[in-house]
CSV table of C-alpha atoms in Angstrom, one decimal:
chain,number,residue,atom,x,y,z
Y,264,UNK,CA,-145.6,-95.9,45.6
Y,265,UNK,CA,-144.6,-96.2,49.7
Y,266,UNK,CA,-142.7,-93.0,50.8
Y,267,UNK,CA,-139.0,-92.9,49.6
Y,268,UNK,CA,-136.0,-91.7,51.3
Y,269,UNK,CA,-132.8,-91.2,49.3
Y,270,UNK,CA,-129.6,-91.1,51.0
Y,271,UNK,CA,-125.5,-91.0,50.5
Y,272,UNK,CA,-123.9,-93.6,51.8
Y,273,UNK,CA,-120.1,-93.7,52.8
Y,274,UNK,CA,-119.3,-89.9,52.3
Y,275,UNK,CA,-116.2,-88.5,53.5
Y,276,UNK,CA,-116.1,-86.2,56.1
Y,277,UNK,CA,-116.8,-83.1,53.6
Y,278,UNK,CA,-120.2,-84.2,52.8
Y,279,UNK,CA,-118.5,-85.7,48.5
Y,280,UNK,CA,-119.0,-88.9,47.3
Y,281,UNK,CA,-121.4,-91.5,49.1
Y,282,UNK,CA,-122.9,-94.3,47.6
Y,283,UNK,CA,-127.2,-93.6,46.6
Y,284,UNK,CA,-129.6,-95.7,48.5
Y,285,UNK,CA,-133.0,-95.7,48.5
Y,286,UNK,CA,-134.8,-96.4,51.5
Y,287,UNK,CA,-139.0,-97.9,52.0
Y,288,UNK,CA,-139.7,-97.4,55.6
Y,289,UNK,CA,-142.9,-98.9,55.3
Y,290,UNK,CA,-141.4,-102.1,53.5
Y,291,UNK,CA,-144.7,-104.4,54.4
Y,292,UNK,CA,-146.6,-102.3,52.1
Y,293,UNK,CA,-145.0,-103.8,49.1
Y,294,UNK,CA,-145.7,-107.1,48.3
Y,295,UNK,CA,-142.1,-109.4,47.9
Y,296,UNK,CA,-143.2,-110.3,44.5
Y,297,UNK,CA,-143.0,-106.8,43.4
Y,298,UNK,CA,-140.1,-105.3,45.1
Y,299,UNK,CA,-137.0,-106.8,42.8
Y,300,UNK,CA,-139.1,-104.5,39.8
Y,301,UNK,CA,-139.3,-101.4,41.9
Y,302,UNK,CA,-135.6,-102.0,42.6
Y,303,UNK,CA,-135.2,-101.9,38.8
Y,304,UNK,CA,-137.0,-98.8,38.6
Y,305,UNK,CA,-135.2,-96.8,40.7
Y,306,UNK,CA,-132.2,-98.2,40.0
Y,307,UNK,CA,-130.0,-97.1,43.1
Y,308,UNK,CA,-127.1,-99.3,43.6
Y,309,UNK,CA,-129.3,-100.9,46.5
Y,310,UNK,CA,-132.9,-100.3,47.8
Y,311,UNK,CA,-133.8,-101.8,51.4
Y,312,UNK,CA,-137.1,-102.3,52.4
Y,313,UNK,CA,-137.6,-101.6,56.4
Y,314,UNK,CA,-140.2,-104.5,57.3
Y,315,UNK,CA,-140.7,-104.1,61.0
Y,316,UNK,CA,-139.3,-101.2,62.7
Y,317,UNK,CA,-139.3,-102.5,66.0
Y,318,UNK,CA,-137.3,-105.3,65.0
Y,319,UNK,CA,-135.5,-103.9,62.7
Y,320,UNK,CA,-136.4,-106.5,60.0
Y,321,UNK,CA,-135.1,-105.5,57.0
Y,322,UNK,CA,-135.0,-106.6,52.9
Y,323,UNK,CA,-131.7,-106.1,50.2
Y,324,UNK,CA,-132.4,-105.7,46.8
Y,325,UNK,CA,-130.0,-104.1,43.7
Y,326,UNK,CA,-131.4,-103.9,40.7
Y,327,UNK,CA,-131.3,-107.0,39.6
Y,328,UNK,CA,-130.8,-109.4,43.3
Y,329,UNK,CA,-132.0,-110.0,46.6
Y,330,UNK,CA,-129.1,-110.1,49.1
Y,331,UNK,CA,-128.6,-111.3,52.6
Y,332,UNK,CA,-126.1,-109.0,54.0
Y,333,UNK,CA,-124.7,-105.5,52.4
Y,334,UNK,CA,-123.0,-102.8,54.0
Y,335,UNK,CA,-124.1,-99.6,52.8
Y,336,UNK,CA,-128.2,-99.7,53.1
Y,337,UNK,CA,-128.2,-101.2,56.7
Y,338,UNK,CA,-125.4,-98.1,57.7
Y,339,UNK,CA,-127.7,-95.6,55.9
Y,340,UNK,CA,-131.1,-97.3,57.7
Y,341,UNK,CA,-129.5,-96.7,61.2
Y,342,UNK,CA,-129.1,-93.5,60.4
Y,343,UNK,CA,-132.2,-92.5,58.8
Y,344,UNK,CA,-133.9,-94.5,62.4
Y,345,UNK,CA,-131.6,-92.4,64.2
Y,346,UNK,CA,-132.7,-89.2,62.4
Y,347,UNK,CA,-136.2,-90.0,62.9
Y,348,UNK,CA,-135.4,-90.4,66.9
Y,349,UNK,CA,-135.4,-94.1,67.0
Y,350,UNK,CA,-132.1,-95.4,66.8
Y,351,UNK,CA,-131.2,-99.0,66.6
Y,352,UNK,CA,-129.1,-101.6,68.2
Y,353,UNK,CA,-129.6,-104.3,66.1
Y,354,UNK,CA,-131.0,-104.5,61.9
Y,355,UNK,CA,-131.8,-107.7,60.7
Y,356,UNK,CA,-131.3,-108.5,57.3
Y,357,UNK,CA,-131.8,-112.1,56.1
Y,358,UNK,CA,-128.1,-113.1,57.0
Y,359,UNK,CA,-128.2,-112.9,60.5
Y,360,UNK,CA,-128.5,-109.9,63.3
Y,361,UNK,CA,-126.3,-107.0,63.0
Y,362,UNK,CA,-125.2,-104.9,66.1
Y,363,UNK,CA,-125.1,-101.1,65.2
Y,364,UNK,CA,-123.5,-98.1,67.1
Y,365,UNK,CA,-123.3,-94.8,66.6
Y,366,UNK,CA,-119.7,-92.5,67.7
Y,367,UNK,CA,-120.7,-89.1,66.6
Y,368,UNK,CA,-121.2,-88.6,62.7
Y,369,UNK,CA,-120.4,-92.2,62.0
Y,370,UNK,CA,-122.9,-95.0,62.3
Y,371,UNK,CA,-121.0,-98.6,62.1
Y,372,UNK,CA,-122.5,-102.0,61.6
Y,373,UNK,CA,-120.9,-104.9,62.6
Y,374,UNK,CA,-121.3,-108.2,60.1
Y,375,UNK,CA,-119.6,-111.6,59.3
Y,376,UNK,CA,-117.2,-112.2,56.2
Y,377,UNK,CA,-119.1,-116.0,55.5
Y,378,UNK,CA,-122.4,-113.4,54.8
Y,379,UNK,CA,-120.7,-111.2,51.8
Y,380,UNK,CA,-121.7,-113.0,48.8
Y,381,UNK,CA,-119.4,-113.7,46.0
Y,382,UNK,CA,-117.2,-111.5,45.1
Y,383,UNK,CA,-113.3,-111.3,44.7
Y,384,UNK,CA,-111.1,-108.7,45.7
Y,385,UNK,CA,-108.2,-108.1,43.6
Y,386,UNK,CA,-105.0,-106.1,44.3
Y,387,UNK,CA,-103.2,-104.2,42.0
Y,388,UNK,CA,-99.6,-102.3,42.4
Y,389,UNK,CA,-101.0,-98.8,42.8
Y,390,UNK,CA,-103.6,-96.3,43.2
Y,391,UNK,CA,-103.0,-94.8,40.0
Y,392,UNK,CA,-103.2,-98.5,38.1
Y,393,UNK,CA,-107.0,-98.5,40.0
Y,394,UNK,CA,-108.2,-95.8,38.8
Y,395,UNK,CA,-106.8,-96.0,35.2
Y,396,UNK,CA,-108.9,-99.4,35.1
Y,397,UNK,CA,-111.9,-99.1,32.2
Y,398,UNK,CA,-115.5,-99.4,33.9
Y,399,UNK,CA,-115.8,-102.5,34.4
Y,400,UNK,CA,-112.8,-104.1,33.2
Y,401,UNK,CA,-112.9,-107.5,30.9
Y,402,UNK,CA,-114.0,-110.6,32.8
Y,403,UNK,CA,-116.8,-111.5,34.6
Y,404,UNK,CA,-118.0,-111.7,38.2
Y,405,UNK,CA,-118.3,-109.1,41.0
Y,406,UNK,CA,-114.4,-107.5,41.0
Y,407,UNK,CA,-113.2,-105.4,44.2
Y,408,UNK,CA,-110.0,-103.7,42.7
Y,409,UNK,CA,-107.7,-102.2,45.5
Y,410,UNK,CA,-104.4,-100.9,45.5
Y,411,UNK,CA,-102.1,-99.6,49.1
Y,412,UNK,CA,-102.5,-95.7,49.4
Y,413,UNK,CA,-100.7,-95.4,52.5
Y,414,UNK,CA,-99.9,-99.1,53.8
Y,415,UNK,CA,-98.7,-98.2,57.0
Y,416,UNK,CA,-101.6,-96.4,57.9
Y,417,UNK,CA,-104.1,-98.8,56.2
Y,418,UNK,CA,-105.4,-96.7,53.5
Y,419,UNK,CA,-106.7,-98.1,50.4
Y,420,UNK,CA,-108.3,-97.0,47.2
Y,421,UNK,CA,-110.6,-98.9,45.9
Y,422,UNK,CA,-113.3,-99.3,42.9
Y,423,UNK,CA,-116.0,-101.6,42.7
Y,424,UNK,CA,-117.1,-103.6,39.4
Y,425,UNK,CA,-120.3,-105.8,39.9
Y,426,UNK,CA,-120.5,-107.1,36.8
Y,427,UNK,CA,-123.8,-108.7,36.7
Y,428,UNK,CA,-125.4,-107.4,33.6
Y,429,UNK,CA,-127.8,-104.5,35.2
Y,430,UNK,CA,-127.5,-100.9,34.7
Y,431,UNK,CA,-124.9,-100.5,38.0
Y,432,UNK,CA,-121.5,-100.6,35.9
Y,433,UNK,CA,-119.2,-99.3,38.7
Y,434,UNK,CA,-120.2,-99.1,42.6
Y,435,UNK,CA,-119.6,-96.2,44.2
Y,436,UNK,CA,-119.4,-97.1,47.8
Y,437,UNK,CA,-119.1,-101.1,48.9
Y,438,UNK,CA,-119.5,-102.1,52.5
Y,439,UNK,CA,-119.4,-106.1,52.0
Y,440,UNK,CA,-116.8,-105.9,49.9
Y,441,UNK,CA,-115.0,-103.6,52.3
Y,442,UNK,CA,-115.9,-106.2,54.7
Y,443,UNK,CA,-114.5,-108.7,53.2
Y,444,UNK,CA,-111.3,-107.3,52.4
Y,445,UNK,CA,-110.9,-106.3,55.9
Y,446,UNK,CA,-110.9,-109.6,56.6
Y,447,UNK,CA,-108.5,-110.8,54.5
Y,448,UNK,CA,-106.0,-108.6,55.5
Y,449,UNK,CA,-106.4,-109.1,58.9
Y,450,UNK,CA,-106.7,-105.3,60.0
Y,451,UNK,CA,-108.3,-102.0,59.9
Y,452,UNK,CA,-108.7,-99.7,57.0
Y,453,UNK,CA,-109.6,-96.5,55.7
Y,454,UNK,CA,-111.0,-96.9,52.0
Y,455,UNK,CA,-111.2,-94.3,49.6
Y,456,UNK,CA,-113.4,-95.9,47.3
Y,457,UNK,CA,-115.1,-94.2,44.0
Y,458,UNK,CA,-115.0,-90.5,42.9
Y,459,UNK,CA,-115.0,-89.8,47.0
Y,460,UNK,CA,-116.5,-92.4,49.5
Y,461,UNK,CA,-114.7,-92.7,52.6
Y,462,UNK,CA,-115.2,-96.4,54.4
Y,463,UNK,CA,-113.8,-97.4,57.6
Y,464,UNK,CA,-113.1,-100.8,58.9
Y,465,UNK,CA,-112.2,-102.4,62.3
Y,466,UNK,CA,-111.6,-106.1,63.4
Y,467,UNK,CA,-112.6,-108.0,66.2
Y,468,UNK,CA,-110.8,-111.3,67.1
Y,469,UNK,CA,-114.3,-113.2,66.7
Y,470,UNK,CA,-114.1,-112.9,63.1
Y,471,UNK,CA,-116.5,-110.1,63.3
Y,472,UNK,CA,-115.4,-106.9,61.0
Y,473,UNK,CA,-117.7,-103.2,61.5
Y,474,UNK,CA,-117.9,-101.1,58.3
Y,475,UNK,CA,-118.4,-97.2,59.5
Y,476,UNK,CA,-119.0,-94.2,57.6
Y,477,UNK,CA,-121.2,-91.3,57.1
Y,478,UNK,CA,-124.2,-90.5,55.8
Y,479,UNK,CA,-126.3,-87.6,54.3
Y,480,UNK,CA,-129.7,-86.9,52.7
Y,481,UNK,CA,-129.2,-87.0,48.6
Y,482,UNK,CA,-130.0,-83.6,47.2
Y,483,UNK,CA,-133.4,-83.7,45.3
């Protein structure tokens, strides 16, 4: 198999939580017919294959889709390029082209909320009704549960439920969806999402929302 990088996506600013992603820099080595099973075999909540690195081509699978736009692989891509002393301006997932900037430990990437695929966000009346929920809870479909942690300052918790029969039962760290609830509110945010992911959030008044976080090498 191509080298593999594994990284923590979304980790708050003590170095806990993150969301695992696996990263194949030298994604034109592996055929598109074969990369939705190597996604399955790993298994990582999402797997991106880098294409081109000059253009900063790039391919989103989970274990069991391809998707066009997600938040945490492209933020932990910039910063792996970054690492490696190339950082980018611009990744380009199948959805469209993403701007990226760095602002000291964060890397943020800025996306559309017509590019999220389905999901639904769902609010409940408190952080403690969140996190009593049952992984996943009845129903079907991808569910973001949220609840107000501090409304006034835009903090949320939040847990992630995708729901789509594969072996990723609860999310740990969600970019698009953070994306998209962003959006709907209409503001920033700070999400505490998981057992200790940290998202941020900012809107622009193009419709536009960046997801921001930090990112670490996964411990072998």
């Amino acid at each position: 198999m191509t080298e593999l990088d594994v990284l923590r996506v979304f980790c708050g600013p003590d170095g806990a939580g993150g969301n695992v992603l696996g990263v194949i820099r030298d994604g034109a080595a592996v055929p598109d017919a074969e990369r939705p099973a190597l996604a399955a075999e790993l298994g990582f909540s999402e797997t991106v294959f880098l294409d081109d690195a000059t253009r900063g081509t790039v391919d989103i699978h989970t274990p069991s889709v391809r998707l066009p736009f997600a938040g945490h692989p492209l933020v932990g891509l910039a910063w792996l390029l970054r690492s490696l002393g190339r950082p980018p301006r611009t990744l380009r997932p199948p959805a469209g082209e993403v701007a990226v900037r760095f602002e000291g430990d964060l890397v943020w990437v800025h996306g559309r909320p017509e590019w999220v695929t389905a999901r639904t966000t769902r609010r409940y009346a408190s952080a403690a009704e969140v996190d009593s929920l049952p992984a996943p809870p009845p129903g079907e479909g991808w569910l973001y549960a949220w609840a107000w942690q501090d409304e006034a300052v835009g903090t949320v918790r939040a847990r992630a439920f995708p729901r789509r029969g594969d072996a990723v039962v609860e999310d740990e760290a969600t970019g698009a969806a953070a994306l998209l609830l962003s959006h709907e509110l209409g503001r920033p945010l700070d999400i505490r999402q998981g057992a200790g992911s940290r998202i941020l959030t900012r809107t622009y008044p193009d419709g536009t929302v960046a997801i921001g976080g930090r990112v670490r090498p996964d411990a072998p």
